[in-house]
Short mmCIF file of C-alpha atoms in Angstrom, two decimals:
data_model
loop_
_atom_site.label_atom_id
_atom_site.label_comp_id
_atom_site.label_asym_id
_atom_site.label_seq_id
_atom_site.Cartn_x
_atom_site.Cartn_y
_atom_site.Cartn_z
CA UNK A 56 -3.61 6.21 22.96
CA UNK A 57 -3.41 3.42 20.02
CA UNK A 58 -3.79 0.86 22.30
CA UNK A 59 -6.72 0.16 24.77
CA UNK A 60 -6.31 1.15 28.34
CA UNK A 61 -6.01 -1.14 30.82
CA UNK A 62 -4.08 -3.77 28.54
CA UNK A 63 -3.14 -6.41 30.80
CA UNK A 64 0.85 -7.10 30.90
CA UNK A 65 3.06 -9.57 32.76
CA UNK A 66 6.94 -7.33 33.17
CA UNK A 67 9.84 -10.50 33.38
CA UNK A 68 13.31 -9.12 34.15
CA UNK A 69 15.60 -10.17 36.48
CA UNK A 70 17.29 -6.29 36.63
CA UNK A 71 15.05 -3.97 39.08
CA UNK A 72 16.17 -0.88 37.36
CA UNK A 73 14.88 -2.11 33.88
CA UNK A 74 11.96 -3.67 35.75
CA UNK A 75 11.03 -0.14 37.48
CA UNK A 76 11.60 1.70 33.88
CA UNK A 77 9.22 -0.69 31.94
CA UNK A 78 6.88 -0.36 34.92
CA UNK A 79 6.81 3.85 34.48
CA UNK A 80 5.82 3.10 31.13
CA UNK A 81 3.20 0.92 32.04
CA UNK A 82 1.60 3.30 34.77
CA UNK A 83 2.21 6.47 31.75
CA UNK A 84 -0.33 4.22 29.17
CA UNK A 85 -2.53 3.16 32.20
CA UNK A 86 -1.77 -0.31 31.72
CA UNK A 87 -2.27 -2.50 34.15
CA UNK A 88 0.63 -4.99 34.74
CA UNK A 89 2.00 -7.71 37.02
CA UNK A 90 6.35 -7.71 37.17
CA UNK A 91 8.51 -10.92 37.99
CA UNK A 92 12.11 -11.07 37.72
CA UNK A 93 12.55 -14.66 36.18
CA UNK A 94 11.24 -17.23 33.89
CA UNK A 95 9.37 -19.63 36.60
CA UNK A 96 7.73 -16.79 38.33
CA UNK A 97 6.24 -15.64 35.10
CA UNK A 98 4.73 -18.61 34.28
CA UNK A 99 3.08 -18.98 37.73
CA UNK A 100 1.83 -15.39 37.08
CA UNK A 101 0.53 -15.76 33.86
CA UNK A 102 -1.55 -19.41 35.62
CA UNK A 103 -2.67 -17.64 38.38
CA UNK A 104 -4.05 -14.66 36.18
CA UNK A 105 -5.68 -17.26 33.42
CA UNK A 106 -7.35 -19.01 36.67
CA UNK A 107 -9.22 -15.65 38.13
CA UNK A 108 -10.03 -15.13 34.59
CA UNK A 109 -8.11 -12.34 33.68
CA UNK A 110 -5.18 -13.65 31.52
CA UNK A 111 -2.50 -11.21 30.48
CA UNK A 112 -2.82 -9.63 26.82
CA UNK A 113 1.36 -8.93 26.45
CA UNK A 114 4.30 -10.08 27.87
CA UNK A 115 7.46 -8.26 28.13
CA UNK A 116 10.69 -10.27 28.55
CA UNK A 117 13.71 -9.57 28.82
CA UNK A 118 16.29 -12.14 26.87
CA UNK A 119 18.90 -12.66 29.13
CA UNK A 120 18.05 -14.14 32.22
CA UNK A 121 19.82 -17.04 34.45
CA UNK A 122 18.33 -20.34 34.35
CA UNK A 123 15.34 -20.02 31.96
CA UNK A 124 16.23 -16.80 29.79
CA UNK A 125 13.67 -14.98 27.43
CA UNK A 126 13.97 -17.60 24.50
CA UNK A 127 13.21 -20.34 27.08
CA UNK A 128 9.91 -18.55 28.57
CA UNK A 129 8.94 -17.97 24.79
CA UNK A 130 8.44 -21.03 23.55
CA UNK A 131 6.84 -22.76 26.90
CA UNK A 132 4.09 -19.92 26.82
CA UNK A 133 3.84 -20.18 23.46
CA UNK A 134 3.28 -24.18 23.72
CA UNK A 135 0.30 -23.70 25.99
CA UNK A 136 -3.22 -23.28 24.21
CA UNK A 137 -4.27 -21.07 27.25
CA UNK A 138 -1.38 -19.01 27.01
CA UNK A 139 -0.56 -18.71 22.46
CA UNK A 140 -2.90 -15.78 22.07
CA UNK A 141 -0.69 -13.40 24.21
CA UNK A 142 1.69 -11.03 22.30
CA UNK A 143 5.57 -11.30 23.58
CA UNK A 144 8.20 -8.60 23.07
CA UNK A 145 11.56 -9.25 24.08
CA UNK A 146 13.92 -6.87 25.42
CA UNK A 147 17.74 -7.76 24.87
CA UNK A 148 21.28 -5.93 25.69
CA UNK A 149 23.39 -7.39 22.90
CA UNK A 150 21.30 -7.77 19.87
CA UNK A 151 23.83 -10.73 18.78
CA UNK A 152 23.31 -11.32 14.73
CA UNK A 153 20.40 -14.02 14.21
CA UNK A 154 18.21 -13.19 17.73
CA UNK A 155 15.74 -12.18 15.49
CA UNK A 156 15.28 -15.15 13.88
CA UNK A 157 15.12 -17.14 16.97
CA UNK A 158 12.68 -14.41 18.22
CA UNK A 159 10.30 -14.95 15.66
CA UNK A 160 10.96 -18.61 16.02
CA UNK A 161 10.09 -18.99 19.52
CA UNK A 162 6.38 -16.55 18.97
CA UNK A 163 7.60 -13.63 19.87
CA UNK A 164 5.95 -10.48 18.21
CA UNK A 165 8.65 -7.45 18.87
CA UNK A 166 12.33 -7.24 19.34
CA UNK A 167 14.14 -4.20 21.01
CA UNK A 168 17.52 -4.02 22.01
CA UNK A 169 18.55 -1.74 25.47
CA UNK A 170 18.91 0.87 26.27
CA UNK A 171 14.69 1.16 25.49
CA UNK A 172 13.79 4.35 24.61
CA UNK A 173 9.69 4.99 25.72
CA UNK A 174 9.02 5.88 22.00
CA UNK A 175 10.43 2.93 20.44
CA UNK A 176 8.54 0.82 23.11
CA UNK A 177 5.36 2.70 22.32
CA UNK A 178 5.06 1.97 18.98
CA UNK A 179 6.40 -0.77 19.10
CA UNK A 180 3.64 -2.25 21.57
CA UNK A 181 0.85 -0.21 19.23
CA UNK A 182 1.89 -2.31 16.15
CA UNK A 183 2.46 -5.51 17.89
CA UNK A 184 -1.45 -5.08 20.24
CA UNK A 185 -2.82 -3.74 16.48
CA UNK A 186 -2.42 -7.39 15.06
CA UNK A 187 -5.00 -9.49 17.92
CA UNK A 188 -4.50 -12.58 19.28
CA UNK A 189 -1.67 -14.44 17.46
CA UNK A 190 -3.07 -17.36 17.32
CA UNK A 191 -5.85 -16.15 15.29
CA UNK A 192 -3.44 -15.89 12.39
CA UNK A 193 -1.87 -19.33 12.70
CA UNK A 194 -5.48 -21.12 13.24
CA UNK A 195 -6.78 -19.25 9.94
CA UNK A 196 -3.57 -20.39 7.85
CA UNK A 197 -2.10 -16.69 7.25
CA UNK A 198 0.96 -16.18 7.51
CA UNK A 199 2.42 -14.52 10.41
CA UNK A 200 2.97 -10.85 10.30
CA UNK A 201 6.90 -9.63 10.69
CA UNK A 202 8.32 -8.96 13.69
CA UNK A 203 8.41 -5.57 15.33
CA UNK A 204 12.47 -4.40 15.54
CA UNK A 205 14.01 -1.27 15.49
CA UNK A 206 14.76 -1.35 12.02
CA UNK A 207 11.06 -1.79 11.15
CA UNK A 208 9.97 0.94 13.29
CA UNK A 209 12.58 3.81 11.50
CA UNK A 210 11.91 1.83 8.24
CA UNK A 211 7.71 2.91 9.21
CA UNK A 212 8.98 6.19 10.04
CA UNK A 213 10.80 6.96 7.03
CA UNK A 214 7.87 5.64 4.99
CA UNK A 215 5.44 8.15 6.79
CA UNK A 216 7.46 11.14 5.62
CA UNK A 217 7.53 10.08 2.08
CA UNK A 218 4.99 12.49 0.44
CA UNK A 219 3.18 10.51 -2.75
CA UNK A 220 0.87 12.07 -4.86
CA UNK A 221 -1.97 9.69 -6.92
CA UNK A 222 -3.22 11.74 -9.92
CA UNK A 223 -5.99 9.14 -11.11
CA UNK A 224 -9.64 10.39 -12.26
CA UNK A 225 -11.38 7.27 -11.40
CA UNK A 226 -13.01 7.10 -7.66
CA UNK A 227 -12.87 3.58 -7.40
CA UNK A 228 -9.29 3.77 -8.56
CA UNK A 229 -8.52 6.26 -6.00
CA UNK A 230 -9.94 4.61 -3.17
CA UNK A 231 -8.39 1.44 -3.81
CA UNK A 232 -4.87 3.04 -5.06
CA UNK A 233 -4.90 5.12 -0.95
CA UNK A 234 -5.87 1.98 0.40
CA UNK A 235 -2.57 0.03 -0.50
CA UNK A 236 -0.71 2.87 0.06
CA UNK A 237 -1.76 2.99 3.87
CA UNK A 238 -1.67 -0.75 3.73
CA UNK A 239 2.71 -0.65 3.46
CA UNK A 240 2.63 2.44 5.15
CA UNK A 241 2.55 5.41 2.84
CA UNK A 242 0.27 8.48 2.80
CA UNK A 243 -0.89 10.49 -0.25
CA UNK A 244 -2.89 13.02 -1.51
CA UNK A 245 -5.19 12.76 -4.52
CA UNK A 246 -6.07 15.03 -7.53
CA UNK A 247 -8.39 14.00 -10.25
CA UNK A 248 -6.76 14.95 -13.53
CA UNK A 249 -3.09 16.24 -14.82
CA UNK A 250 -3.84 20.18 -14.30
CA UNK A 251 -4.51 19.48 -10.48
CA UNK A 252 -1.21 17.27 -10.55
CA UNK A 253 1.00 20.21 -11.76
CA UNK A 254 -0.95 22.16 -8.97
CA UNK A 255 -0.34 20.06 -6.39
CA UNK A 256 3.52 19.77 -7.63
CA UNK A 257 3.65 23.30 -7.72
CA UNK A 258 2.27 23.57 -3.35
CA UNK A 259 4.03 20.72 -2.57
CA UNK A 260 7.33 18.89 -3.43
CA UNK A 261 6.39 15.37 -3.78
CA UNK A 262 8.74 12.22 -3.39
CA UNK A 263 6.73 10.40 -5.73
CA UNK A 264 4.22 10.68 -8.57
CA UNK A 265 1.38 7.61 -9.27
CA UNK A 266 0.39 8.74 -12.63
CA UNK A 267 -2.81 7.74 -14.51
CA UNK A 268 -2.53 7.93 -18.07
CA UNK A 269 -6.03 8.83 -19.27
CA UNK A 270 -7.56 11.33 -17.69
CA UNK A 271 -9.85 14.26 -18.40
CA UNK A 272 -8.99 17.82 -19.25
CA UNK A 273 -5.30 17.18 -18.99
CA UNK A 274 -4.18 13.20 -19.63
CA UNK A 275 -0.83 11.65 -17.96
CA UNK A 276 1.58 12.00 -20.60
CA UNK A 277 1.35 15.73 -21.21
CA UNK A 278 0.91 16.38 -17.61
CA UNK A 279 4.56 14.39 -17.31
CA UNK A 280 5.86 16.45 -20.03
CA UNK A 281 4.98 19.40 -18.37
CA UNK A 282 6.65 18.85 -15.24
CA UNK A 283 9.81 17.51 -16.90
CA UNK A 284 9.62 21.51 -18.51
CA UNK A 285 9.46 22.81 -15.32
CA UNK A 286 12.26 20.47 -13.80
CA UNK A 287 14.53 21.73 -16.93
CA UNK A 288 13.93 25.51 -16.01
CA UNK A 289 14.08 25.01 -12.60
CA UNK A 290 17.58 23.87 -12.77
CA UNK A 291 18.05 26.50 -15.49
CA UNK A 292 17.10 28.74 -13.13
CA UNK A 293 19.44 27.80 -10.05
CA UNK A 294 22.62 27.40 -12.40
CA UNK A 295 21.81 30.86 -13.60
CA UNK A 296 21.98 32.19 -9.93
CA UNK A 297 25.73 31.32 -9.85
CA UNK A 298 27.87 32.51 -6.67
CA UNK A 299 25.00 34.96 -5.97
CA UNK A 300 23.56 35.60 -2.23
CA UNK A 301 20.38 34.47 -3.09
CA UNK A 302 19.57 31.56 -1.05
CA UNK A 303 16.54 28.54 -1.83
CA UNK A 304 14.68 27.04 0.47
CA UNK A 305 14.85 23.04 1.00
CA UNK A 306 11.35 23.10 -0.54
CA UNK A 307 12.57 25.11 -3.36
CA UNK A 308 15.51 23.27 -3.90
CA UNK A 309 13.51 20.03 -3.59
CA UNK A 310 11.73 20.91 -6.32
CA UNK A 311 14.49 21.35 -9.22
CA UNK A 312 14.96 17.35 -8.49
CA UNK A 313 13.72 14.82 -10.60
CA UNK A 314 10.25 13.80 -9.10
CA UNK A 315 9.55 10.06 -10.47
CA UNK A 316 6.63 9.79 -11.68
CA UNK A 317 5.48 5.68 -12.17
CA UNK A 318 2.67 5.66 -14.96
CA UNK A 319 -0.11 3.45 -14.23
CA UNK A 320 -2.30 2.16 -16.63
CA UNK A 321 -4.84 0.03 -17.80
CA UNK A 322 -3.66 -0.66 -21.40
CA UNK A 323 -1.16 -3.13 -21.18
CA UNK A 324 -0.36 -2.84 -24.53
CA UNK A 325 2.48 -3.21 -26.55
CA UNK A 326 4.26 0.31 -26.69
CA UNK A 327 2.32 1.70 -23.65
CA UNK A 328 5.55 1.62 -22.20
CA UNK A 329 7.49 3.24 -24.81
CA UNK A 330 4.82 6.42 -24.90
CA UNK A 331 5.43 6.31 -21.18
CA UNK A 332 8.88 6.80 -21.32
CA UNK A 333 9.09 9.52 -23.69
CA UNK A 334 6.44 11.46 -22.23
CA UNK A 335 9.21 11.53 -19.20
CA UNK A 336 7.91 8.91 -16.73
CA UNK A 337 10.28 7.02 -14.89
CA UNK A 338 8.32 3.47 -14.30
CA UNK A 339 5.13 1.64 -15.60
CA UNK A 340 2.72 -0.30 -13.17
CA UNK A 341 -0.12 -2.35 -15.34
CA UNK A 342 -3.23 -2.45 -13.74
CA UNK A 343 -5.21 -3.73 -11.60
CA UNK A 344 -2.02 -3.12 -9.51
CA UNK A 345 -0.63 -5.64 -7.16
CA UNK A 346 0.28 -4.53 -3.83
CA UNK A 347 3.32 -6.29 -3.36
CA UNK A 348 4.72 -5.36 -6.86
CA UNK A 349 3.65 -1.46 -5.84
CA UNK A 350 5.78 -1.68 -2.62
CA UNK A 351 8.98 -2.78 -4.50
CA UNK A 352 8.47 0.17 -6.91
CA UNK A 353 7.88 2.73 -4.68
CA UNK A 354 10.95 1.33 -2.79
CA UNK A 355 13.27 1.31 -5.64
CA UNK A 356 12.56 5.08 -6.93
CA UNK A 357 11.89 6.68 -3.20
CA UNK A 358 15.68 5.47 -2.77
CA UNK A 359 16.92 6.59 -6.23
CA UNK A 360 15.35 10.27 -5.08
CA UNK A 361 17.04 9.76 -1.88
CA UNK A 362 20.83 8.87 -3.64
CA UNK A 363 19.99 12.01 -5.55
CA UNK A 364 19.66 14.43 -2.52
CA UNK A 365 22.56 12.85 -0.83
CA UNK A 366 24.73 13.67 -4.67
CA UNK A 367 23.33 17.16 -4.93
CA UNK A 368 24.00 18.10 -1.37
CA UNK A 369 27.37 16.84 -1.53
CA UNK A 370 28.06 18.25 -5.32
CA UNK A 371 28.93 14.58 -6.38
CA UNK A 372 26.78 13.92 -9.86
CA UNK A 373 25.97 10.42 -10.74
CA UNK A 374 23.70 8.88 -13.50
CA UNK A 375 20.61 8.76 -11.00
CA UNK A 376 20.59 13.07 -11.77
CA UNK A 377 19.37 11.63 -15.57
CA UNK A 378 16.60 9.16 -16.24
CA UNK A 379 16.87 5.51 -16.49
CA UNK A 380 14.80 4.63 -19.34
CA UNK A 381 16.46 0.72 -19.58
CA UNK A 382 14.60 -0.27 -16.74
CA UNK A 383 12.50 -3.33 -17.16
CA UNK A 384 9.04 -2.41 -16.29
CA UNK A 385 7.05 -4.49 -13.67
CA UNK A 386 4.96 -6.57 -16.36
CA UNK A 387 6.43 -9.75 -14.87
CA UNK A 388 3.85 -13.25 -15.52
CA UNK A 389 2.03 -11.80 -12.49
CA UNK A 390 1.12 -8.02 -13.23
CA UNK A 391 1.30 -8.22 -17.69
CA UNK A 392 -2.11 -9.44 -18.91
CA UNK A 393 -1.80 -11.30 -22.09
CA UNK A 394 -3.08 -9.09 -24.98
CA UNK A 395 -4.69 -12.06 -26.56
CA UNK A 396 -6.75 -13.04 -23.85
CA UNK A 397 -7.77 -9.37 -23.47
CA UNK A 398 -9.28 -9.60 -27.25
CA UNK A 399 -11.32 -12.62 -26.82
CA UNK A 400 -14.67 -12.16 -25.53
CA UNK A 401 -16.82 -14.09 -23.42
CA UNK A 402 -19.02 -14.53 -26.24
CA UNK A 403 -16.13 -16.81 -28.06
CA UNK A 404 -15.76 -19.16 -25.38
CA UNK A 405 -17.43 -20.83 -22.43
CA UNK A 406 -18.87 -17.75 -20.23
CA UNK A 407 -16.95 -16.51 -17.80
CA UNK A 408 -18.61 -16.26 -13.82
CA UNK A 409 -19.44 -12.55 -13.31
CA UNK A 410 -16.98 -12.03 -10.61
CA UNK A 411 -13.24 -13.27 -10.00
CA UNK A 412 -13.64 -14.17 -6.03
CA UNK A 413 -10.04 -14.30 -5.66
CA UNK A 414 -10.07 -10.87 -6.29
CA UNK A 415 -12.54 -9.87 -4.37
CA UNK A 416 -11.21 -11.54 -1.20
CA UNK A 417 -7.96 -9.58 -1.86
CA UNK A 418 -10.15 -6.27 -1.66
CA UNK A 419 -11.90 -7.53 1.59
CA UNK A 420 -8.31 -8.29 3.00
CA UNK A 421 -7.13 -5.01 1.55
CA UNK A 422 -9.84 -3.69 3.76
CA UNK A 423 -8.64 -5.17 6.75
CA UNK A 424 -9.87 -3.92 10.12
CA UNK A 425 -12.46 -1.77 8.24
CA UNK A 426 -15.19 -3.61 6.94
CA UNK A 427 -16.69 -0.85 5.58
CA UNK A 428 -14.10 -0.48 2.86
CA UNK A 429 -15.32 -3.26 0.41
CA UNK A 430 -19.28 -1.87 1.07
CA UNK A 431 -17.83 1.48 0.02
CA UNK A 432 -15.88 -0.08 -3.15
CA UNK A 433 -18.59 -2.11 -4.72
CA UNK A 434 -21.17 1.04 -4.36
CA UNK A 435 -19.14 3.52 -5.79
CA UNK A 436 -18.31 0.64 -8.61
CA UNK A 437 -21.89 0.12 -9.20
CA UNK A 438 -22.71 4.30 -8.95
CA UNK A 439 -20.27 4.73 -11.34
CA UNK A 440 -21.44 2.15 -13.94
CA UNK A 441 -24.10 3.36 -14.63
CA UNK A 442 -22.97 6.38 -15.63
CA UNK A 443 -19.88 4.49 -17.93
CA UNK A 444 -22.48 2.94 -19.83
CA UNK A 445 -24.25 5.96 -20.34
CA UNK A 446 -21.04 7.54 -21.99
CA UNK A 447 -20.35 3.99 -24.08
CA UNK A 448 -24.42 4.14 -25.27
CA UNK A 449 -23.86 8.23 -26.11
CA UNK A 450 -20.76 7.56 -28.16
CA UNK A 451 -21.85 4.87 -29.92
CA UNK A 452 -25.27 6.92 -31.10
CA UNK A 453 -23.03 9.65 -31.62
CA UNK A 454 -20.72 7.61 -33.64
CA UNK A 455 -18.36 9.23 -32.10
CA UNK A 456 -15.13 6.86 -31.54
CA UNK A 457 -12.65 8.86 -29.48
CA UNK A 458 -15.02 9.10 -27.25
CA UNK A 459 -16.18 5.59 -26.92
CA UNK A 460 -12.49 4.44 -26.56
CA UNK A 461 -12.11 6.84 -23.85
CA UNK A 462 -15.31 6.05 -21.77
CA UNK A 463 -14.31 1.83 -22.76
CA UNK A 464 -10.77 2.52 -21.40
CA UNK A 465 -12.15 4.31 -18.09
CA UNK A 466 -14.95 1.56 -17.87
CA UNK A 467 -12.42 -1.30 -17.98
CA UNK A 468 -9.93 0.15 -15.40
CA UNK A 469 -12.68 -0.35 -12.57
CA UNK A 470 -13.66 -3.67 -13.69
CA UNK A 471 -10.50 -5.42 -13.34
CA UNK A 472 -10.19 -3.98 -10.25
CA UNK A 473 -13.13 -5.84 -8.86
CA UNK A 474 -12.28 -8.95 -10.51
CA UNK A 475 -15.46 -8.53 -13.03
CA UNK A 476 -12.91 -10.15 -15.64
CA UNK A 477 -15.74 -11.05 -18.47
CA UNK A 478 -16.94 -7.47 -17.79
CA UNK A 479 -13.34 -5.69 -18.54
CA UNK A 480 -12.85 -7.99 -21.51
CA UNK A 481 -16.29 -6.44 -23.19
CA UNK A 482 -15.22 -3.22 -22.42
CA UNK A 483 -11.70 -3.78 -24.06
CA UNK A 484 -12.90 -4.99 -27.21
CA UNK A 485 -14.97 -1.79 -27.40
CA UNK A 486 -12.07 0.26 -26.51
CA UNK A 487 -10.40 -1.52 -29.15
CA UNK A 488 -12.95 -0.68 -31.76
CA UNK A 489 -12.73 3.10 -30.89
CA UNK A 490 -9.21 2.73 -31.42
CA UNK A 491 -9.63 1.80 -34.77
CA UNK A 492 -12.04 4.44 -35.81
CA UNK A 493 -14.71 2.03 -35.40
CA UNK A 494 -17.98 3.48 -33.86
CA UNK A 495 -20.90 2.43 -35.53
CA UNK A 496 -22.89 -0.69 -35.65
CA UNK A 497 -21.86 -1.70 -32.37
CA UNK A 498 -25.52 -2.42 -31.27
CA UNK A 499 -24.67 -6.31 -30.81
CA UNK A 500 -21.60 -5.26 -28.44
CA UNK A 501 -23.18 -3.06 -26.44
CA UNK A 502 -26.14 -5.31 -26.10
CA UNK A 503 -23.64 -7.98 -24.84
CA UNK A 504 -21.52 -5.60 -22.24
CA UNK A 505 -25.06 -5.12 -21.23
CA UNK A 506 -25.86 -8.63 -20.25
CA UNK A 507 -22.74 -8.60 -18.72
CA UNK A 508 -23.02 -5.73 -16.79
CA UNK A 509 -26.28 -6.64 -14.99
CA UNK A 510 -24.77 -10.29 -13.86
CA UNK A 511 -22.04 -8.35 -12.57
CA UNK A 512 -24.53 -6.10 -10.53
CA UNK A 513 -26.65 -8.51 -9.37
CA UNK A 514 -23.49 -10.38 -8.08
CA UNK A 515 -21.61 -7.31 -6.19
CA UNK A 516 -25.64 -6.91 -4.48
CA UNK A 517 -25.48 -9.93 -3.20
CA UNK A 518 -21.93 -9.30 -1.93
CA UNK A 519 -23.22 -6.10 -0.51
CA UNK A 520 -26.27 -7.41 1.64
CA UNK A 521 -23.77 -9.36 3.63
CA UNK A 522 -21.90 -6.27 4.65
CA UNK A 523 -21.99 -3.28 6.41
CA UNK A 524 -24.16 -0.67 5.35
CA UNK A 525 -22.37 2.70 4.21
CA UNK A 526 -24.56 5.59 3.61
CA UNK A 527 -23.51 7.30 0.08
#
């Protein structure tokens, strides 16, 4: 059950048959309920319940009613304070065009159109009971979730069979990177490095690919040119089989498609996206990654994959069967940082505040119901600094400066995700220096990412003592 027992619900429909259905529904999730078959009644239900002290947490209405129908009842429960923090879902035989907006005008959380089917109503009522009181949102100023409809619910459904795989070596990375995948709906699994990617690939035919572009042992961009090989024998392979009786599974054949595979990366550089694209990617997220910008991709190329089924299954070919390299990648105002800012250092201007709080209250609403999630964040961050300096002291002794661009580059990825923007910055212009060949005499730096460092520790501490304690 994803919704507590005994949820209190007030049944309005003036049709007994739909009344008795919605009430075998009720008695199936051990709800327990109250059913009226009009407007007026309902409201002297819902008064009479609020009195004894046990006011209804749902109402179900149906939308057309004589005298007051559902729209009506809406808005007057909706315009009492006693009454706002109830959830309504309306129930409606025509599903005329615009109802929905009217819905969502009048309060109401969840739309379904008859004949109701117990599944649909189920989760449904589990997304709509997941949200709390609705007038929690309005009184804190966010903005009111969607409302529930069928289309949502087989748009959720769809989403849930989509299979992504994140290939990204960093563990704060990771965490954050499943997080906003659950967050619009998606699931994924997640490997460490490009050899586990091909792996994975090679169990499991993935809709998707989230690509990291430096990693260990095997990096993103041979890892991508690797499984554009296999793709290419693949469908070598199957031509070769002609007219033969040798049948492939839908796994099998799955995996002769073009898997795309979105790079993400912490560079933001010019001609990051070039390499990308010739290494075989398909897209190019900058990081840190914005949720909403990571929705419309995954959109965009889950339905590209899907055109490409429907084509191959039908023998139709189209250009989606070759890649689209002329796409413009998402480095819009909001997601490109500005390569010039990324050079300067704290150190040439007024000092930055350790922490970007903005950023950090998008983790803790990234975290939502789980208040854990930011507590685990900022302690893996902070276990894993340590051990990033470590690397950036070692390669600078060593003057070794592949090696201190690497553990720079890995450094700063984690950083901008938890808006320690002065701290990414430092770590930047020593990524830069490896670049160059530069690893020596870099005592001043490292002194200064140093400094840095610790204000950004002592600031995610205090952060941490006023949450929940996670045992590492």
């Amino acid at each position: 059950m994803l919704f507590r027992s005994g949820l209190r619900v007030c049944i309005v429909d003036d049709n007994g048959t739909n009344r008795t259905l919605l009430q075998h529904f009720a008695d199936l999730w051990g709800m327990n309920y109250v059913s009226t078959e009009s407007g007026p009644t309902a409201l002297h239900a819902l008064e009479a319940a609020h009195k004894r002290g046990a006011s209804f947490d749902l109402v179900i209405v149906d939308q057309h009613m004589p005298g007051m129908d559902g729209f009506e009842l809406s808005r007057h429960i909706k315009a009492q304070p006693d009454f706002a923090p109830m959830q309504i879902v309306m129930v409606s035989s025509f599903g005329r065009r615009g109802e929905v907006g009217r819905a969502k005008e009048s309060g109401i959380s969840g739309y379904l159109t008859k004949p109701v089917r117990r599944d649909h109503v189920y989760r449904c009522l589990t997304q709509v009971m997941g949200r709390g009181p609705s007038e929690e949102n309005a009184q804190d100023g966010r903005e009111q979730p969607p409302i529930v409809t069928l289309h949502t619910l087989r748009e959720d459904e769809a989403r849930k069979r989509v299979r992504i795989l994140v290939a990204e070596d960093n563990i704060v990375n990771q965490k954050v990177a499943v997080r906003m995948l659950e967050k619009i709906g998606y699931r994924a699994d997640v490997v460490g490095n490009g050899q586990e990617a091909l792996e994975a690939l090679g169990r499991i035919p993935y809709d998707v690919v989230l690509m990291d572009c430096q990693m260990p042992e095997m990096d993103g961009y041979e890892a991508t040119r690797e499984i554009r090989r296999r793709e290419a024998l693949s469908v070598k392979r199957e031509g070769s089989l002609g007219n033969s009786q040798i049948q492939m599974t839908n796994d099998q054949k799955q995996n002769t498609l073009h898997v795309p595979i979105i790079a993400m990366t912490a560079n933001a550089m010019k001609g990051d996206r070039e390499k990308c694209f010739e290494a075989g990617m398909d897209d190019f997220l900058s990081k840190p990654v914005k949720i909403e910008v990571l929705a419309v991709t995954l959109v965009r190329w889950i339905t590209k994959r899907e055109e490409g089924e429907d084509r191959e299954a039908s023998g139709v070919k189209g250009e989606a069967e070759t890649r689209e390299v002329d796409n413009e990648p998402h480095m819009t105002k909001d997601t490109q940082r500005d390569t010039n800012d990324e050079i300067r250092t704290p150190s040439d201007e007024q000092r930055d505040p350790p922490l970007d709080m903005a950023t950090l209250d998008g983790m803790r609403e990234l975290g939502g119901d789980d208040p854990s999630f930011l507590s685990e964040v900022i302690q893996q961050f902070l276990q894993d600094g340590s051990r990033h300096l470590d690397a950036i002291r070692q390669a600078i002794g060593n003057g070794d400066a592949e090696s201190l661009m690497k553990a720079a580059h890995a450094f700063k990825g984690s950083c901008g995700i938890m808006g320690a923007n002065a701290l990414a910055k430092h770590c930047f212009s020593l990524e830069q220096k490896g670049r160059e060949g530069q690893a020596e005499n870099l005592e001043d730096v490292l002194r200064e990412l140093e400094s840095e460092y610790s204000r950004v520790q002592v600031a995610l501490e205090a952060e941490l003592a006023n949450l929940p304690t996670v045992s590492t």
